[in-house]
Amino acid sequence: MTDIARFIDEMPKAELHLHIEGTLEPEMMMALAKRNGVELAYGSVEEIRAAYEFSNLQDFLDLYYQGMSVLITEQDFYDLTAAYLAKCAEQNVTHVEIFFDPQGHTERGVAFETALDGITRALDAGEAEHGISHKLIMCFLRHLSEEKAFETLAQAMAYRNRIYGVGLDSSEVGHPPEKFERVFKAAAEAGFVLVAHAGEEGPADYVHGALDALSVVRIDHGNRALDDPGLVKRLADEQIALTMCPLSNLRLCVIDRISDHPALTLLDAGVRVTINSDDPSYFGGYVNENYHAVQQGLELGLDHIKTLARNSYLGSFMSEGEREAALAKFDAFAASAS
Ligand code: HPA
Ligand code: ZN
């Protein structure tokens, strides 16, 4: 292993763009299907993996929603989240901000509380066991209606102490941010922090829309911002973090090869770029594999890697005290490693 690869693996880091349902590994999918008596379209782990060939976001989403059908009980959500946190501990991830998709569960008859309770119980256990701090962000599915999003927000109101923020995910094109302007306004008034997926497949205009109509403080993906120099300058000036996901972009054909990934150009323009895994089970890598991919594909040096890792804390929703402590630990690690 090269020195820089070892540095990536060992450095402390935060993950800011992770769908917990996208950490469902085929082995767990099979095991939960059996435990819950759910019929799967696949007979083996190999068949599941072989089906993960996507030509766009929708291809993936079709399998992602199908996969989550095995998640039924509170224990299922606990096991899913605990497995992800064990992986984080292995990869030296010290802080996570994870998404969950309540409508992916309530729409098929699993209660909001079942998902929430299992995930938060595992997050608390992960903090005690591995020292990994966390924030939980609830996403609205943008292919569903504004009315359904309002229903989901109403369900979340009782859990503002456990749900830190709201986000927006699922099929992007044709579902612009403005569709959810009123829901996001209500969420802000209720005290939730706001983020949204924008500019993954959708145009740079959707990034403007997320900032202007939804007032988000962080953009998930944001690749297409590169099409609009004025927007790149705005992201840099306002230090809006982008939670980028290189292996996801490759697997969903947002880019043809990692050497085309916009992370380096945006970093060099002064944008607060971060590296994340999105749906690691489906896209072939957790956060360290995503760092390795951009390090190699974009030929990043140690300074860029350090900036990306520091950005993961700078772009997080940690308190200022937690952030300073995390950055000091990172800097001490970097000093001792070089
Ligand atoms: N984009 C949009 N919706 C999603 C994603 C993504 O990358 N992952 C899970 N839901
Ligand atoms: Zn995502």
Coordinates of C-alpha atoms and ligand atoms in Angstrom, one line a residue:
M1 CA 0.0 0.0 0.0
T2 CA 1.3 3.5 -0.9
D3 CA 1.9 6.1 1.9
I4 CA -1.0 8.2 0.7
A5 CA -3.4 5.2 0.6
R6 CA -2.4 4.4 4.2
F7 CA -2.9 8.0 5.2
I8 CA -6.4 7.9 3.7
D9 CA -7.3 4.8 5.6
E10 CA -5.9 5.9 8.9
M11 CA -6.9 9.6 8.9
P12 CA -9.9 10.6 11.0
K13 CA -12.8 11.8 8.9
A14 CA -16.6 12.5 8.9
E15 CA -19.1 11.1 6.5
L16 CA -21.9 13.6 5.5
H17 CA -23.8 11.9 2.6
L18 CA -24.9 8.4 3.4
H19 CA -28.3 6.8 3.0
I20 CA -28.7 4.2 5.7
E21 CA -30.9 2.1 3.4
G22 CA -28.1 2.1 0.9
T23 CA -25.8 0.2 3.3
L24 CA -27.9 -2.9 3.0
E25 CA -25.4 -5.5 1.9
P26 CA -26.7 -8.5 -0.2
E27 CA -25.8 -10.9 2.7
M28 CA -28.0 -8.9 5.1
M29 CA -30.7 -8.6 2.5
M30 CA -30.9 -12.4 2.1
A31 CA -30.7 -12.9 5.9
L32 CA -33.5 -10.4 6.7
A33 CA -35.7 -11.8 3.8
K34 CA -35.4 -15.2 5.5
R35 CA -36.0 -13.8 9.0
N36 CA -39.1 -11.9 7.9
G37 CA -40.5 -14.3 5.3
V38 CA -40.1 -11.8 2.5
E39 CA -40.0 -13.1 -1.1
L40 CA -36.9 -11.7 -3.0
A41 CA -36.5 -11.7 -6.8
Y42 CA -33.0 -13.2 -6.3
G43 CA -31.9 -16.6 -5.2
S44 CA -28.4 -15.8 -4.0
V45 CA -26.0 -13.0 -2.9
E46 CA -24.2 -13.4 -6.3
E47 CA -27.5 -12.8 -8.2
I48 CA -28.2 -9.7 -6.1
R49 CA -24.7 -8.3 -6.8
A50 CA -25.0 -9.1 -10.5
A51 CA -28.2 -7.0 -10.7
Y52 CA -26.2 -3.9 -9.7
E53 CA -25.6 -2.6 -13.2
F54 CA -27.1 0.9 -13.5
S55 CA -27.3 3.3 -16.4
N56 CA -28.8 6.1 -14.4
L57 CA -30.2 7.2 -11.1
Q58 CA -33.7 5.7 -11.7
D59 CA -32.2 2.3 -12.5
F60 CA -30.6 2.3 -9.1
L61 CA -33.6 3.7 -7.3
D62 CA -35.8 0.9 -8.6
L63 CA -33.5 -1.7 -6.9
Y64 CA -32.9 0.4 -3.8
Y65 CA -36.7 0.6 -3.0
Q66 CA -37.0 -3.1 -3.8
G67 CA -34.1 -3.9 -1.5
M68 CA -35.5 -2.1 1.5
S69 CA -38.6 -4.3 1.4
V70 CA -36.8 -6.7 3.7
L71 CA -36.6 -4.0 6.5
I72 CA -39.7 -4.7 8.6
T73 CA -38.9 -4.7 12.4
E74 CA -37.1 -2.2 14.7
Q75 CA -34.3 -4.8 15.0
D76 CA -33.8 -4.8 11.3
F77 CA -33.2 -1.1 11.3
Y78 CA -30.9 -1.5 14.3
D79 CA -28.9 -4.3 12.6
L80 CA -28.6 -2.3 9.4
T81 CA -27.3 0.8 11.2
A82 CA -25.0 -1.1 13.6
A83 CA -23.3 -2.8 10.6
Y84 CA -22.7 0.5 9.0
L85 CA -21.2 2.0 12.2
A86 CA -18.9 -1.0 12.6
K87 CA -17.6 -0.3 9.1
C88 CA -17.1 3.3 10.1
A89 CA -15.1 2.3 13.1
E90 CA -12.9 0.2 10.8
Q91 CA -12.4 3.1 8.4
N92 CA -11.7 5.7 11.1
V93 CA -14.9 7.7 10.5
T94 CA -15.4 9.6 13.7
H95 CA -18.7 11.5 12.9
V96 CA -21.6 10.6 10.6
E97 CA -24.5 12.5 9.3
I98 CA -26.9 9.9 7.8
F99 CA -30.1 10.1 5.8
F100 CA -33.1 7.9 6.2
D101 CA -36.1 7.7 3.8
P102 CA -39.2 7.3 6.1
Q103 CA -41.5 7.3 3.1
G104 CA -39.7 4.3 1.7
H105 CA -41.0 2.5 4.7
T106 CA -44.4 4.2 5.6
E107 CA -45.5 3.7 2.0
R108 CA -45.3 -0.1 2.4
G109 CA -46.8 -0.2 5.8
V110 CA -43.8 0.0 8.2
A111 CA -44.3 2.7 10.9
F112 CA -42.2 5.8 10.9
E113 CA -41.3 5.0 14.6
T114 CA -40.1 1.5 13.7
A115 CA -37.5 2.9 11.4
L116 CA -36.6 5.8 13.6
D117 CA -36.3 3.8 16.8
G118 CA -34.1 1.1 15.3
I119 CA -31.8 3.7 13.6
T120 CA -31.4 5.9 16.7
R121 CA -30.9 3.0 19.1
A122 CA -28.0 1.9 16.9
L123 CA -26.6 5.4 16.6
D124 CA -26.6 5.8 20.4
A125 CA -25.0 2.3 20.8
G126 CA -22.4 3.2 18.1
E127 CA -21.5 6.4 20.0
A128 CA -21.0 4.4 23.2
E129 CA -19.2 1.5 21.6
H130 CA -17.0 3.2 18.9
G131 CA -17.1 6.9 20.0
I132 CA -18.7 7.9 16.7
S133 CA -20.9 11.0 17.0
H134 CA -23.9 11.5 14.7
K135 CA -26.7 13.6 13.3
L136 CA -29.8 12.1 11.6
I137 CA -31.4 13.7 8.6
M138 CA -34.8 12.7 7.2
C139 CA -35.2 12.9 3.5
F140 CA -38.4 13.6 1.6
L141 CA -38.8 11.5 -1.6
R142 CA -39.1 14.1 -4.3
H143 CA -41.0 11.9 -6.8
L144 CA -43.9 11.9 -4.2
S145 CA -46.2 14.8 -3.7
E146 CA -45.8 17.9 -1.5
E147 CA -48.8 16.7 0.5
K148 CA -47.0 13.4 1.3
A149 CA -43.9 15.4 2.3
F150 CA -46.1 17.5 4.7
E151 CA -47.5 14.3 6.2
T152 CA -44.0 13.0 6.8
L153 CA -42.9 16.3 8.4
A154 CA -45.9 16.1 10.7
Q155 CA -44.8 12.7 11.8
A156 CA -41.3 14.0 12.5
M157 CA -42.5 16.9 14.7
A158 CA -42.6 14.7 17.8
Y159 CA -39.0 13.7 17.3
R160 CA -37.1 17.0 16.8
N161 CA -34.7 15.9 19.5
R162 CA -33.7 12.9 17.4
I163 CA -34.0 14.2 13.8
Y164 CA -31.5 17.0 13.2
G165 CA -32.3 18.0 9.7
V166 CA -34.4 17.4 6.6
G167 CA -33.2 16.6 3.1
L168 CA -34.5 15.8 -0.4
D169 CA -33.6 12.8 -2.4
S170 CA -34.9 10.2 -5.1
S171 CA -35.6 11.0 -8.8
E172 CA -34.3 14.5 -9.4
V173 CA -35.1 15.4 -13.0
G174 CA -38.7 16.7 -13.3
H175 CA -38.9 17.3 -9.5
P176 CA -37.2 20.7 -9.0
P177 CA -36.6 22.0 -5.5
E178 CA -39.4 24.6 -5.9
K179 CA -41.9 21.7 -5.6
F180 CA -41.0 21.5 -1.9
E181 CA -40.5 25.2 -1.1
R182 CA -43.5 25.4 1.4
V183 CA -42.5 22.1 3.1
F184 CA -38.9 23.3 3.6
K185 CA -40.2 26.6 5.0
A186 CA -42.3 24.8 7.5
A187 CA -39.4 22.5 8.4
A188 CA -37.1 25.5 9.0
E189 CA -39.8 27.1 11.2
A190 CA -39.8 23.8 13.2
G191 CA -36.1 24.1 13.7
F192 CA -34.8 21.5 11.3
V193 CA -31.5 22.1 9.5
L194 CA -32.0 22.0 5.7
V195 CA -30.1 20.2 3.0
A196 CA -31.0 18.8 -0.5
H197 CA -29.7 16.6 -3.3
A198 CA -29.2 18.9 -6.3
G199 CA -27.2 18.9 -9.5
E200 CA -26.6 15.1 -9.5
E201 CA -28.6 14.5 -12.7
G202 CA -30.5 17.8 -12.6
P203 CA -29.1 21.0 -14.0
A204 CA -27.2 23.8 -12.2
D205 CA -30.5 25.6 -11.9
Y206 CA -31.6 23.0 -9.4
V207 CA -28.6 23.9 -7.2
H208 CA -29.7 27.6 -7.4
G209 CA -33.3 26.4 -6.6
A210 CA -32.1 24.5 -3.5
L211 CA -30.2 27.5 -2.2
D212 CA -32.8 30.2 -3.1
A213 CA -36.2 28.4 -2.8
L214 CA -35.4 25.9 -0.1
S215 CA -32.7 27.9 1.8
V216 CA -30.5 24.8 2.3
V217 CA -27.1 25.2 4.0
R218 CA -25.4 22.3 2.2
I219 CA -25.8 20.6 -1.2
D220 CA -25.7 16.9 -1.7
H221 CA -23.8 16.1 -4.9
G222 CA -23.8 19.4 -6.8
N223 CA -21.8 18.0 -9.7
R224 CA -23.6 20.1 -12.3
A225 CA -22.7 23.4 -10.5
L226 CA -19.6 23.2 -12.7
D227 CA -21.8 24.2 -15.7
D228 CA -22.3 27.6 -14.1
P229 CA -19.2 29.7 -13.3
G230 CA -21.3 32.2 -11.3
L231 CA -22.7 29.4 -9.2
V232 CA -19.2 28.0 -8.5
K233 CA -18.1 31.4 -7.3
R234 CA -21.2 31.7 -5.1
L235 CA -20.6 28.3 -3.5
A236 CA -17.0 29.3 -2.9
D237 CA -17.8 32.8 -1.5
E238 CA -20.5 31.4 0.8
Q239 CA -18.5 28.3 1.7
I240 CA -21.5 26.0 0.9
A241 CA -20.3 22.5 1.4
L242 CA -20.9 19.9 -1.4
T243 CA -21.2 16.3 -0.2
M244 CA -19.8 14.6 -3.3
C245 CA -19.9 10.8 -4.0
P246 CA -17.4 9.7 -6.7
L247 CA -18.2 6.0 -6.9
S248 CA -21.9 6.7 -6.9
N249 CA -21.4 9.2 -9.8
L250 CA -19.4 6.6 -11.7
R251 CA -21.9 3.7 -11.1
L252 CA -24.9 5.9 -12.0
C253 CA -23.2 7.2 -15.2
V254 CA -23.1 10.8 -13.9
I255 CA -19.5 10.7 -15.1
D256 CA -17.8 8.3 -17.5
R257 CA -14.6 7.9 -15.5
I258 CA -13.2 9.1 -12.2
S259 CA -10.7 11.3 -13.9
D260 CA -13.7 13.3 -15.1
H261 CA -15.0 13.9 -11.6
P262 CA -15.5 17.6 -10.8
A263 CA -14.2 17.4 -7.2
L264 CA -10.7 18.7 -8.1
T265 CA -11.8 21.6 -10.2
L266 CA -14.3 22.7 -7.6
L267 CA -11.7 22.3 -4.8
D268 CA -9.3 24.4 -6.7
A269 CA -12.0 27.0 -7.2
G270 CA -12.3 27.2 -3.4
V271 CA -15.5 25.2 -3.0
R272 CA -15.8 23.2 0.3
V273 CA -15.9 19.8 -1.4
T274 CA -16.3 16.6 0.8
I275 CA -16.0 12.9 -0.2
N276 CA -18.7 10.4 0.8
S277 CA -20.1 7.0 -0.2
D278 CA -23.9 7.7 -0.8
D279 CA -25.1 4.0 -1.0
P280 CA -22.0 2.0 -0.4
S281 CA -23.5 -1.4 -0.8
Y282 CA -24.9 -0.6 -4.2
F283 CA -21.9 1.4 -5.5
G284 CA -19.0 -0.8 -4.5
G285 CA -17.2 1.1 -1.7
Y286 CA -17.4 2.8 1.6
V287 CA -15.9 6.2 2.3
N288 CA -12.3 5.2 2.2
E289 CA -12.7 3.5 -1.2
N290 CA -14.2 6.8 -2.4
Y291 CA -11.2 8.7 -1.3
H292 CA -8.9 6.1 -2.9
A293 CA -10.8 6.4 -6.2
V294 CA -10.5 10.2 -6.4
Q295 CA -6.9 10.2 -5.1
Q296 CA -5.9 7.9 -8.0
G297 CA -8.3 9.1 -10.7
L298 CA -7.6 12.8 -10.1
E299 CA -4.0 12.2 -9.0
L300 CA -4.5 14.1 -5.8
G301 CA -1.6 14.8 -3.5
L302 CA -1.5 14.8 0.3
D303 CA -2.5 18.5 0.6
H304 CA -5.8 17.8 -1.3
I305 CA -6.5 14.8 0.8
K306 CA -6.0 16.8 4.0
T307 CA -8.3 19.6 2.7
L308 CA -11.0 17.1 1.8
A309 CA -10.8 15.5 5.3
R310 CA -10.8 18.8 7.1
N311 CA -13.7 19.9 4.9
S312 CA -15.7 16.9 6.2
Y313 CA -15.6 18.4 9.6
L314 CA -15.9 22.0 8.4
G315 CA -19.0 21.1 6.4
S316 CA -20.6 19.1 9.2
F317 CA -23.3 20.1 11.7
M318 CA -21.1 19.5 14.7
S319 CA -21.1 22.2 17.4
E320 CA -18.2 24.6 17.2
G321 CA -16.5 23.0 20.2
E322 CA -16.9 19.5 18.6
R323 CA -15.6 20.8 15.3
E324 CA -12.5 22.4 16.8
A325 CA -11.7 19.2 18.8
A326 CA -12.1 17.1 15.7
L327 CA -9.9 19.4 13.5
A328 CA -7.2 19.4 16.3
K329 CA -7.2 15.6 16.3
F330 CA -7.0 15.6 12.5
D331 CA -4.1 18.0 12.5
A332 CA -2.3 16.0 15.2
F333 CA -2.8 12.9 13.1
A334 CA -1.5 14.6 10.0
A335 CA 1.6 16.0 11.8
S336 CA 2.5 12.6 13.3
A337 CA 2.0 10.9 9.9
S338 CA 4.3 13.1 7.9
Ligands
HPA1 N1 -29.7 10.4 -5.3 C1 -31.0 10.5 -5.1 N2 -31.7 9.8 -4.3 C2 -31.0 8.8 -3.6 C3 -29.7 8.6 -3.8 C4 -29.0 9.5 -4.7 O1 -27.8 9.4 -4.9 N3 -29.4 7.6 -3.0 C5 -30.5 7.2 -2.3 N4 -31.5 8.0 -2.7
ZN2 ZN -27.6 10.6 -2.0

